[in-house]
XYZ file of C-alpha atoms in Angstrom:
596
model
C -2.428 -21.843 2.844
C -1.214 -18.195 3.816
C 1.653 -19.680 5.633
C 2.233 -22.216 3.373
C 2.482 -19.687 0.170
C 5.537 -17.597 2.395
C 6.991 -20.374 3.269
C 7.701 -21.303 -0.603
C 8.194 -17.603 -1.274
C 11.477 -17.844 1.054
C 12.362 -21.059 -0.386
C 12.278 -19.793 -4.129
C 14.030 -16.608 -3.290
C 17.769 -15.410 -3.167
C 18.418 -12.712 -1.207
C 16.299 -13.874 1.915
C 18.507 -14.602 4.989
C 19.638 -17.788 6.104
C 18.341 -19.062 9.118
C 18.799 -17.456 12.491
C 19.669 -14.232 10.591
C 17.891 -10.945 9.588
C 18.240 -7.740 8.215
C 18.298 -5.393 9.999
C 18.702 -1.203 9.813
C 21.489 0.343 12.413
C 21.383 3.739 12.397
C 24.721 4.325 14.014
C 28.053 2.221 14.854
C 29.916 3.155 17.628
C 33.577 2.614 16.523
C 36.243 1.124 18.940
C 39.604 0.010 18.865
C 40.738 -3.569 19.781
C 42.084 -2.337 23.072
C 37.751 -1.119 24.013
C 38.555 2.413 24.152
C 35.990 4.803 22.042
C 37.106 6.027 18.907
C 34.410 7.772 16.761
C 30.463 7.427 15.973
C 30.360 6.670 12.568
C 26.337 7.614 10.875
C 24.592 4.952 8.662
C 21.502 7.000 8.079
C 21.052 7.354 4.163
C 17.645 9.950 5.279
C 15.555 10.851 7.297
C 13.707 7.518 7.363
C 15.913 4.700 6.616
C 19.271 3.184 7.515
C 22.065 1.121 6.068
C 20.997 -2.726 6.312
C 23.017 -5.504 8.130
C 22.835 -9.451 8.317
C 22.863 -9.941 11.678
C 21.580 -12.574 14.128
C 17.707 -12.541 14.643
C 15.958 -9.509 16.895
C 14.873 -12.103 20.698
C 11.051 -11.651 21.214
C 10.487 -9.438 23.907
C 7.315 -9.369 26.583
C 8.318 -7.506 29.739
C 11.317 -8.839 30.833
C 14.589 -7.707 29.271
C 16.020 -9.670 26.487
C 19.517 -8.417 24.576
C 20.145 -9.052 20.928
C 23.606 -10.394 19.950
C 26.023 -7.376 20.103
C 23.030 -4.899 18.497
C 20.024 -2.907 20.004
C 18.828 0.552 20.640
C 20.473 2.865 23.126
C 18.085 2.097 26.175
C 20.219 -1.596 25.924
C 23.336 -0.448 24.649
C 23.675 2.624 26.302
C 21.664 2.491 29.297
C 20.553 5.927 27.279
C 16.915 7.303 26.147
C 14.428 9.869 26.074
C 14.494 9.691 29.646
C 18.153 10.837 30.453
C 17.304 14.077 27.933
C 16.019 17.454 29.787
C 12.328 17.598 30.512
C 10.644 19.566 27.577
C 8.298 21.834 28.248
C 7.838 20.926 31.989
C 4.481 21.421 33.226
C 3.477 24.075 35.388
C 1.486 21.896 37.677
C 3.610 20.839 40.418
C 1.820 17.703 41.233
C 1.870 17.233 37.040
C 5.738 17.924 37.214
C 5.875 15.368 39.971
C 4.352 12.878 38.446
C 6.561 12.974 34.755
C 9.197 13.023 36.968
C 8.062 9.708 38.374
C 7.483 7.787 34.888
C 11.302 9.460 33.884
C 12.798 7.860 36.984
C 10.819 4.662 36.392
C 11.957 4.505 32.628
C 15.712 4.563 33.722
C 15.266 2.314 36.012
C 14.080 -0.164 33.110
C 17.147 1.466 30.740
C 19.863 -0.085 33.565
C 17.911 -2.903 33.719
C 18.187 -3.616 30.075
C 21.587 -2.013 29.831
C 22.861 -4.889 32.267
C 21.277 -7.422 30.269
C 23.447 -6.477 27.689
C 26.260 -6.466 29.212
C 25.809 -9.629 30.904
C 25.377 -11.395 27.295
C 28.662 -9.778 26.155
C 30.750 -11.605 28.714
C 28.465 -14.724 27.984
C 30.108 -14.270 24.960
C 33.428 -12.935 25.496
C 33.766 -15.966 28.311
C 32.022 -18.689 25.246
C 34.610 -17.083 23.406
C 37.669 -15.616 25.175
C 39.992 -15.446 22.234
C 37.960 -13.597 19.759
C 39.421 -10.139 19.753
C 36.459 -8.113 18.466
C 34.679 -9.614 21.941
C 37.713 -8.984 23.837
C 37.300 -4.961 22.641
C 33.921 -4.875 23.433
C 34.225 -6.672 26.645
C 37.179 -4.125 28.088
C 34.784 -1.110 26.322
C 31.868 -1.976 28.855
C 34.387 -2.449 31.648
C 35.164 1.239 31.800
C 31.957 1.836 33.119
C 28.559 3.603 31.732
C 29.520 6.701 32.817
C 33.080 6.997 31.061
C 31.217 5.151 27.965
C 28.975 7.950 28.274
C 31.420 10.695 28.651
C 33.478 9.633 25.947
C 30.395 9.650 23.281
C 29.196 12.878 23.981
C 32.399 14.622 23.307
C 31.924 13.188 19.543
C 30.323 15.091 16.989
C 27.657 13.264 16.195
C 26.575 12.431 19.069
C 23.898 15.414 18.948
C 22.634 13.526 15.945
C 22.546 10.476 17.972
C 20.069 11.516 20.849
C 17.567 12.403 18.201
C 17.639 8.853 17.233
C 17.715 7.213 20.466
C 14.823 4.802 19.876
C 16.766 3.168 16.507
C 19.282 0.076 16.377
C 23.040 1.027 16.791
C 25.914 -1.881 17.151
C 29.849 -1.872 17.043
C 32.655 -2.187 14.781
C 36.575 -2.572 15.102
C 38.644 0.454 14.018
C 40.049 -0.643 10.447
C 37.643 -3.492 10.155
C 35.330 -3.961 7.086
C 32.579 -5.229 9.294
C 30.884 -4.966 12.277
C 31.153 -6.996 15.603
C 27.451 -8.978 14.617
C 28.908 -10.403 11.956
C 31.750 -11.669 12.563
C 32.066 -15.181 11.507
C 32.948 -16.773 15.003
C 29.720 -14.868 16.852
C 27.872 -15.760 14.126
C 28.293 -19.636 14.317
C 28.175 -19.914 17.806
C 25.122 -17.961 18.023
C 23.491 -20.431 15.670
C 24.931 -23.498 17.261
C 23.403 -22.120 20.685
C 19.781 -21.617 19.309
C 19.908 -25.805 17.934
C 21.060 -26.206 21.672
C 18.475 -24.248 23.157
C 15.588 -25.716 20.883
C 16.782 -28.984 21.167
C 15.051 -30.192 24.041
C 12.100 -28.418 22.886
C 8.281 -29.777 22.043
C 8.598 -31.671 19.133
C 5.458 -32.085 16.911
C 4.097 -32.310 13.105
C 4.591 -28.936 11.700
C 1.354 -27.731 10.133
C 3.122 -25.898 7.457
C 5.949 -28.659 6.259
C 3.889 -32.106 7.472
C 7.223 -32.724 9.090
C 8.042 -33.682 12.762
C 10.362 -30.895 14.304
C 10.916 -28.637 16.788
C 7.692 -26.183 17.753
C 8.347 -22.773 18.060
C 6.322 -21.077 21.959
C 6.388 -17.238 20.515
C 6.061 -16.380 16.755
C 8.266 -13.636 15.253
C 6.682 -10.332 15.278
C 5.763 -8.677 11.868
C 4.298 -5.711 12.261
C 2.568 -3.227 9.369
C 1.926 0.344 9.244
C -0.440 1.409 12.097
C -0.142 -1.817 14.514
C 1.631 -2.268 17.539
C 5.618 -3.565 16.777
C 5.062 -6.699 18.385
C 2.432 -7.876 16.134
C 2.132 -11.324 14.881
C 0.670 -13.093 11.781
C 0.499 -16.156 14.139
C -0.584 -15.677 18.006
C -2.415 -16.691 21.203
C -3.362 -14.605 23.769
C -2.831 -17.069 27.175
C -5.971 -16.901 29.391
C -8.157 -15.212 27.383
C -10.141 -17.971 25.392
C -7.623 -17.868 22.229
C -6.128 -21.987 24.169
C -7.332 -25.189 23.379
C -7.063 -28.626 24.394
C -4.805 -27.529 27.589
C -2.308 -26.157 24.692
C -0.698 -22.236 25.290
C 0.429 -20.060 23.082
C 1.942 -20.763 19.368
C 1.524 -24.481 20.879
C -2.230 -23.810 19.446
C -0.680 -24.199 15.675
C 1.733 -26.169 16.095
C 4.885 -24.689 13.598
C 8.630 -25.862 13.823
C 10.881 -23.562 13.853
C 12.584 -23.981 10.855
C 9.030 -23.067 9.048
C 8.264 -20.175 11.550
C 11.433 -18.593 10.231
C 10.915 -19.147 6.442
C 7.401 -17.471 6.525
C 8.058 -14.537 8.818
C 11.526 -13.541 6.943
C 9.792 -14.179 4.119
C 6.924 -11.523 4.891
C 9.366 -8.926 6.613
C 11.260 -9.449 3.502
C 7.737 -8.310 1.692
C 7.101 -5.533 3.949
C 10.005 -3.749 3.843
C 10.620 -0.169 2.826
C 10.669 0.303 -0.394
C 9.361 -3.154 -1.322
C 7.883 -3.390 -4.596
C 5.786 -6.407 -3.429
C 3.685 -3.837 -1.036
C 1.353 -1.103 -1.497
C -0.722 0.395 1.055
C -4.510 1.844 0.661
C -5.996 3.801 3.496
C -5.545 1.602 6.856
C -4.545 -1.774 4.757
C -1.409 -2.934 3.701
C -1.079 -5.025 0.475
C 1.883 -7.889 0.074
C 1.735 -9.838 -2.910
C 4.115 -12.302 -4.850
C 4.241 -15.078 -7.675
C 4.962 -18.530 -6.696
C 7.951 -19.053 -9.438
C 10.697 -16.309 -9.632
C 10.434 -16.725 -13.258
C 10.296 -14.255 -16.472
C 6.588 -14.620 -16.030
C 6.477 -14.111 -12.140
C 8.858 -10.868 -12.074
C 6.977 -9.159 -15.150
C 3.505 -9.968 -13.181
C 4.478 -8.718 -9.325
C 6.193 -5.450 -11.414
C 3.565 -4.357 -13.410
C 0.918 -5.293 -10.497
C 3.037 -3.002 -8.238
C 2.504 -0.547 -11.050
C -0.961 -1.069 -10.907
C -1.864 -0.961 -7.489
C 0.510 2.339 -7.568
C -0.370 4.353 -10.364
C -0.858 7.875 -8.863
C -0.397 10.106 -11.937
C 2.407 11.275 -10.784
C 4.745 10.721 -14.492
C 6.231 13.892 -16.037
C 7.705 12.853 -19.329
C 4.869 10.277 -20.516
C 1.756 9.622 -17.864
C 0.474 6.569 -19.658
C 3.758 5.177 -19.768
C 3.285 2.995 -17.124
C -0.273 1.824 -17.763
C 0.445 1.038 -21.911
C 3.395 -0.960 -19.977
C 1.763 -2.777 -17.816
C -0.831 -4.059 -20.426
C 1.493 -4.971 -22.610
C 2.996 -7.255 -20.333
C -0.545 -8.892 -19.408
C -1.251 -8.774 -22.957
C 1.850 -11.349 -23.537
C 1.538 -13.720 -20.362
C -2.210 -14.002 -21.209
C -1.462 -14.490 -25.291
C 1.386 -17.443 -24.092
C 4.169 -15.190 -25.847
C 5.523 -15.305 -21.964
C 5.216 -18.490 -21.564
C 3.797 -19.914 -17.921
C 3.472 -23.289 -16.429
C -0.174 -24.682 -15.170
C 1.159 -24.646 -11.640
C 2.370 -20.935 -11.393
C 0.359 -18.906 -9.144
C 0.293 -15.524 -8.024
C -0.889 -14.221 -4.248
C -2.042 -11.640 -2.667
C -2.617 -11.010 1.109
C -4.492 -7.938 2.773
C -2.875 -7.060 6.575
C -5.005 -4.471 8.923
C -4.064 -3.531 12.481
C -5.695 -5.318 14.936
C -4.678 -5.068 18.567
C -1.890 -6.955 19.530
C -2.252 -9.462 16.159
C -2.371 -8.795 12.550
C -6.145 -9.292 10.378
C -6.154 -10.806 7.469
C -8.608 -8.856 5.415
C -7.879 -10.007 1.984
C -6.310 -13.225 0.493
C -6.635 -14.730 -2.821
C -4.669 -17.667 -4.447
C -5.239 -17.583 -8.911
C -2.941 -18.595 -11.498
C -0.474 -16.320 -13.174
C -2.570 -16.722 -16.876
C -5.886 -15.952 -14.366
C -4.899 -13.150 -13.089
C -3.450 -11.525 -16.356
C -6.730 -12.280 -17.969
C -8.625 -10.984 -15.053
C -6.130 -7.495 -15.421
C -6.949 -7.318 -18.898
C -11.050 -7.235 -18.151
C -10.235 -4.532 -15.921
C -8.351 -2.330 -18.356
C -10.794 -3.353 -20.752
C -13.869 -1.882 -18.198
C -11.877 0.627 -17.261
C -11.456 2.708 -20.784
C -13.142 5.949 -21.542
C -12.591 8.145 -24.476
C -10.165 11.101 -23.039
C -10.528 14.421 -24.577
C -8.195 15.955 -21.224
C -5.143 18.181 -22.379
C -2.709 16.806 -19.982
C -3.815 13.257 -19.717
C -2.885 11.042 -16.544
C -3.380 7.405 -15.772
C -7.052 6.447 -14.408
C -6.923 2.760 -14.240
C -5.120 1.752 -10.556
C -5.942 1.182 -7.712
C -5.121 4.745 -6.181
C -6.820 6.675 -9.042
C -10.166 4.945 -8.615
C -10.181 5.338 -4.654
C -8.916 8.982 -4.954
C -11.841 9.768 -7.048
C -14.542 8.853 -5.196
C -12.663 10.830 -1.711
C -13.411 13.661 -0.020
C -10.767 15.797 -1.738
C -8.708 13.187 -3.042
C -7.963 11.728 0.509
C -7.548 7.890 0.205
C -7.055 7.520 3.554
C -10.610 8.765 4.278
C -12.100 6.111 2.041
C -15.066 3.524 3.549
C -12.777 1.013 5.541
C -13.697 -1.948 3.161
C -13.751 -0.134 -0.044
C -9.902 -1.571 -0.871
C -10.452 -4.579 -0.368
C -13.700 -5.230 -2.397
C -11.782 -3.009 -5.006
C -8.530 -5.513 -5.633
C -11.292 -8.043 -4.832
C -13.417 -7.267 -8.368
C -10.026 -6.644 -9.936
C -8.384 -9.586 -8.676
C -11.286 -12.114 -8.707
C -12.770 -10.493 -11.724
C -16.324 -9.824 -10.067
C -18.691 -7.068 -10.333
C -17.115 -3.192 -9.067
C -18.833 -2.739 -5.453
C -21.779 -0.689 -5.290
C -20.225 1.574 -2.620
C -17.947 2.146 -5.138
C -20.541 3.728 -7.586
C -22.545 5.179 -5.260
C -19.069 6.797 -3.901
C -18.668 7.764 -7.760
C -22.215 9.663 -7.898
C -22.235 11.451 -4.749
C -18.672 13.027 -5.566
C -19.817 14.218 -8.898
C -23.214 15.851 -7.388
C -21.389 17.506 -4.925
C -18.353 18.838 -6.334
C -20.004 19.211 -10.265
C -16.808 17.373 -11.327
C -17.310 14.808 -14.290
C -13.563 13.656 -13.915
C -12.018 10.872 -16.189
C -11.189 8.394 -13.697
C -15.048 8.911 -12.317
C -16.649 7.943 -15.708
C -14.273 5.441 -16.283
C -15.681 4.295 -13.097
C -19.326 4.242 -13.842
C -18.989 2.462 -17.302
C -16.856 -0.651 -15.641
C -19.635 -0.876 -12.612
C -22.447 -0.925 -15.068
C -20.657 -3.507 -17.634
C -20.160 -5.659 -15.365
C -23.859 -5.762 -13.809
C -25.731 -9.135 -14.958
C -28.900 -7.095 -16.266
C -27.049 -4.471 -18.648
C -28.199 -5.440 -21.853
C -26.491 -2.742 -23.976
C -22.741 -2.520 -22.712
C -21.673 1.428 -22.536
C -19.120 1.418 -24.919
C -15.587 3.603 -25.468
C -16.455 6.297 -27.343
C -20.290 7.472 -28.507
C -22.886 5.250 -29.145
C -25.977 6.436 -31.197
C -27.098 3.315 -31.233
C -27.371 3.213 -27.283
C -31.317 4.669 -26.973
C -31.368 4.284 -23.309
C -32.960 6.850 -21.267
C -30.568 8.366 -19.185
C -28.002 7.637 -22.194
C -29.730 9.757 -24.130
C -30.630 12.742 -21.732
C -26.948 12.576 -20.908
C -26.165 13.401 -24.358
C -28.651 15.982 -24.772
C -27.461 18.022 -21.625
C -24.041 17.941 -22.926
C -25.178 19.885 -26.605
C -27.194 22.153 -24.690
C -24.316 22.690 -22.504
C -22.223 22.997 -25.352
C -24.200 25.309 -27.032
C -24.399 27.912 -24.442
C -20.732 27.538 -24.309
C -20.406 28.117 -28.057
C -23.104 31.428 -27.492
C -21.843 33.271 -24.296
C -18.608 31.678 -23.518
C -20.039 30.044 -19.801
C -21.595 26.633 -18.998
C -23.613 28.078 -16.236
C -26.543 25.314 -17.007
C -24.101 22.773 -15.482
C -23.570 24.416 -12.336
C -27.540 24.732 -11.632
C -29.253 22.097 -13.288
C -26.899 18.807 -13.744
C -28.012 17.639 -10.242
C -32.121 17.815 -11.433
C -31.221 16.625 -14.913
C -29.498 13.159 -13.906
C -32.123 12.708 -11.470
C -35.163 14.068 -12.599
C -35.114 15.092 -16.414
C -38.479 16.051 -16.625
C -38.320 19.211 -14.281
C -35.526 20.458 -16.206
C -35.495 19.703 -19.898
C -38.397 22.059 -20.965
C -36.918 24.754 -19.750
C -33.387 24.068 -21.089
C -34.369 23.477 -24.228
C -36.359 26.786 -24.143
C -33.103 28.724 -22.815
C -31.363 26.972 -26.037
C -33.627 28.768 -28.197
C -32.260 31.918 -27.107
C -29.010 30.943 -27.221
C -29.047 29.937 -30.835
C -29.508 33.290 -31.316
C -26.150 34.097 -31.522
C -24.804 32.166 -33.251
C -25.076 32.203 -37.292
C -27.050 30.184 -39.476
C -25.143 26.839 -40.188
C -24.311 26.385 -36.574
C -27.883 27.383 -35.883
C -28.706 24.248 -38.193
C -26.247 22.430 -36.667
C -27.601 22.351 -33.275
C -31.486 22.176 -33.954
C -30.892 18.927 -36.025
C -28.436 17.355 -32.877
C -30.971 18.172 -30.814
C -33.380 16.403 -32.900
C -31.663 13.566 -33.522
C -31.041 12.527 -29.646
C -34.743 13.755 -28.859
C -35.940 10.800 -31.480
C -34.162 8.189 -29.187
C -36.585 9.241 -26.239
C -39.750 7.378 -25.866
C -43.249 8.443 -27.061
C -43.509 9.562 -23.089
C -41.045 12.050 -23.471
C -38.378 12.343 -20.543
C -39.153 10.568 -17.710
C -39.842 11.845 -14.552
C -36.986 10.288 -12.364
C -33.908 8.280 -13.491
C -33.070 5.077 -10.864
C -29.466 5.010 -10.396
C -28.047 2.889 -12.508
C -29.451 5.479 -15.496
C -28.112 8.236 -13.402
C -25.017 6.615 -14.249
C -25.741 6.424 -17.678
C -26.779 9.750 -17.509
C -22.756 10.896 -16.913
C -21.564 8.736 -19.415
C -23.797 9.956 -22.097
C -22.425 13.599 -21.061
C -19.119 12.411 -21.478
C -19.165 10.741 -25.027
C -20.856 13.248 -26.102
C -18.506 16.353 -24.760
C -15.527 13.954 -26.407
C -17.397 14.403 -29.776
C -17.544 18.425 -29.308
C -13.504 18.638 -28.175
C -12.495 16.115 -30.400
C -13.915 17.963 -33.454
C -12.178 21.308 -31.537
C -8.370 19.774 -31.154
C -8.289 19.171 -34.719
C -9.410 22.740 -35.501
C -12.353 21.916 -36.827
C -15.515 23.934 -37.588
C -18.467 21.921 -35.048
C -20.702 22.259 -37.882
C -20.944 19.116 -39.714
């Protein structure tokens, strides 16, 4: 189903490659004339990180032995040039150490002519395939000079400085005057594709698993590696000898795909995984690719406002809820029909996690496009929380909630399965996990931090738990008589009152842990310390207080407060606090007296 889903996704889309063609980043061209003599290096870096993008033919698999791409690799293949021809670094004082690097440097050029004559050999393949093609003529009398010349003539360049400290990217050639580069010129280009129906031609033929259709099998799956896994890993693989083969078959022979399919769903997930892709977010170790199954009003407007979603990191200036108010709006019209959707349309989602030599899928999850916005919606829905902040910032994706319930905000240091079974109760619209919560609880105890996004937390966890009878609503509830409800409430006006007295909440920093946890052991003697602190205050506000304090004390049961909250009142507990805190700053942003 995973493969199938891609496959479609390249179908349906535009601006995927055709067959037997990628893009691909080159960092730097090396520009000759036709004649093969050097002229200049010319930079396609746009940063630090990225490069200019090219169609050009499709990267060869690689295992151990050397394989050349078509007129485009990195420098160990083009140049015969790496890390290894630099100066030692730092050379250890050891001698038998020294010896030894010295060794593994001498080994690693050996491997850097090896693959430097492989790519030479396949440009006269080429040049001889095609002797009248003058930008293969060029670069055939360019690698006749010999490596060293080559070499001598680069390093005289400017940028060639620039170019050793990106020896392990993808460089290629172009023509002096022409507008592009050797790889894609037309002639290369067909008779590189004619070659690879010639080469497969003769190959296993079998009932693709993906199509249904007889064709072609592919032996070795295109790599498509994430963030954190090896560069040769694979959606699709076999390990040969090790217990992955079946029936006598080797290799990709195990699921049997042609190779027409093979290259529709792995250009179609490099296509999702590339940088900047707004069909990708990453959480922690896992990386997120998602699409819609039509490339319609309604899919666009759901995969951008789920990329919102998944990304919302408070990071706006101008308006922080911008993007949130946005985003349910959208959901808001797919789910209402004003977007109109089909019954068919779908919308995916697939999870990725390093895993050796092969890709994990941790997460994947087929729903309907008029699902899923309804399933968004409940989440929003769970998800608000009266917010009495100054500065407010969004609370309600993805980021936010895992953020909160870090050790300092770190995502990355997150339980590994918390993301998933996140977008999982999102997604799938099932109860928060308890980790989750628990997460929620332990960050508030320790750091004494009732944040927005951590309330908003507890009150969608205990909404959507089969045995909550009274849902926690937005803003206060004094209907809501539960226990820890209630004691919640009653810390934050005691709070509030000290506040209002001496100008310090001190009570919070020593007794919130006892009070959400054990109420008994702490209330007496806070509501004694109140006493006190009415005391400065004058006589309206004095009336003021006594009768709030009343009022939630009536709630409580005959038994008075209990001796120890379980922790789903604990929760309660925080989101009593918080209404009622809302109540006191509300009343204080409008510049109004507290006293009623």
């Amino acid at each position: 189903m995973i493969l199938k889903a891609l496959y479609d996704y390249y179908h349906r889309s535009q601006e995927l490659a055709r067959p037997g063609m990628e893009y691909r980043e080159l960092a730097f061209l090396i520009v000759i004339d036709e004649q093969g003599n050097f002229v200049r290096l010319e930079d396609c870096r746009i940063d630090d990180k990225s490069c200019k993008s090219f169609l050009l033919p499709k990267a060869v698999s690689r295992s151990s032995s050397p394989v050349a791409n078509i007129c485009w690799d990195n420098c160990a293949y083009v140049l015969n040039y790496s890390e290894a021809n630099l100066p030692l670094r730092n050379p250890p004082a050891d001698p038998l150490k020294l010896a030894a690097k010295e060794e593994a440097l001498k080994k690693e050029r050996e491997k850097n002519w090896k693959n430097y004559t492989t790519f030479c050999n396949k440009v006269e393949e080429l040049h001889g395939a095609l002797p009248g093609n003058i930008p293969l003529m060029a670069l055939h009398l360019f690698y006749g000079k010999g490596n060293e010349i080559i070499l001598s003539a680069l390093q005289k360049d400017p940028l060639w400085g620039e170019l050793c400290k990106n020896l392990t990217r993808n460089i290629s050639f172009r023509i002096n005057g022409a507008l592009t580069i050797i790889p894609e010129d037309k002639d290369v280009v067909n008779f590189y594709l004619d070659s690879l129906s010639v080469c497969h031609a003769d190959r296993q033929t079998h009932t693709c698993l993906i199509t249904g259709e007889e064709g072609p099998l592919v032996e070795l799956t295109t790599a498509t590696p994430i963030l954190g896994s090896q560069a040769t890993a694979k959606l699709v693989a076999f390990q040969v000898g090790s217990g992955y083969d079946s029936y006598g078959k080797e290799k990709a022979y195990n699921a049997p795909i042609s190779r027409e399919a093979e290259f529709a769903y792995t250009t179609a997930l490099t296509h999702l995984l590339r940088k900047n892709s707004r069909n990708m977010f990453r959480v922690a170790t896992r990386t997120y690719v998602f699409w819609a199954s039509v490339a319609s009003e309604v899919g666009l407007e759901a995969e951008s406002c789920f990329f919102s979603l998944m990304n919302l990191q408070g990071n706006e200036t101008d308006n922080p809820d911008r993007g949130v108010i946005q985003v349910e709006k959208v959901f808001k019209s797919i789910f209402s029909g004003e977007i109109k959707t089909q019954t068919n349309d779908c919308f995916f989602i697939l999870g990725l996690a390093p895993n050796a030599a092969r890709l994990a899928v941790v997460y994947w999850k087929e729903i309907p496009i008029k699902d899923f916005a309804e399933n968004i919606l409940r989440h929003f829905e769970d998800m608000e929380i009266v917010d009495y902040r100054m500065e407010k910032r969004p609370y309600k994706g993805v980021y936010s909630m895992l953020s909160a319930v870090a050790l300092e905000g770190k995502v990355g240091d997150v339980q590994p399965n918390l993301p998933e079974a996140v977008i999982k109760s999102i997604f799938q619209y099932l109860p928060y996990p308890y980790s989750l919560y628990s997460a929620c609880l332990r960050r508030i105890r320790a750091e004494q931090k009732l944040t927005q996004t951590r309330i908003a937390l507890i009150k969608a966890y205990l909404n959507r738990q089969p045995n909550n009878y009274h849902k926690l609503t937005v803003m206060l509830d004094k209907s809501n008589n539960n226990v820890g409800y209630v004691c919640g409430r009653l810390f934050a006006t005691l709070e509030y009152l000290q506040k209002k007295s001496y100008g310090i909440d001190s009570i919070r920093q020593r007794y919130l842990n006892a009070a959400s946890t054990t109420p008994a052991a702490v209330f007496g003697n806070l509501l004694n310390l109140s006493v006190h602190h009415e005391e400065k205050l004058n006589s309206p506000s004095i009336i003021f207080f006594r009768k709030l304090k009343n009022e939630i004390i009536d709630l409580l049961l005959a038994e008075g407060f209990p001796t120890h909250l379980n922790i789903q009142d604990q929760g309660r507990f925080f989101v009593g606090y918080h209404h009622q805190m809302a109540e006191f700053y509300k009343a204080s942003e409008k510049n109004e007296d507290i006293v009623e």
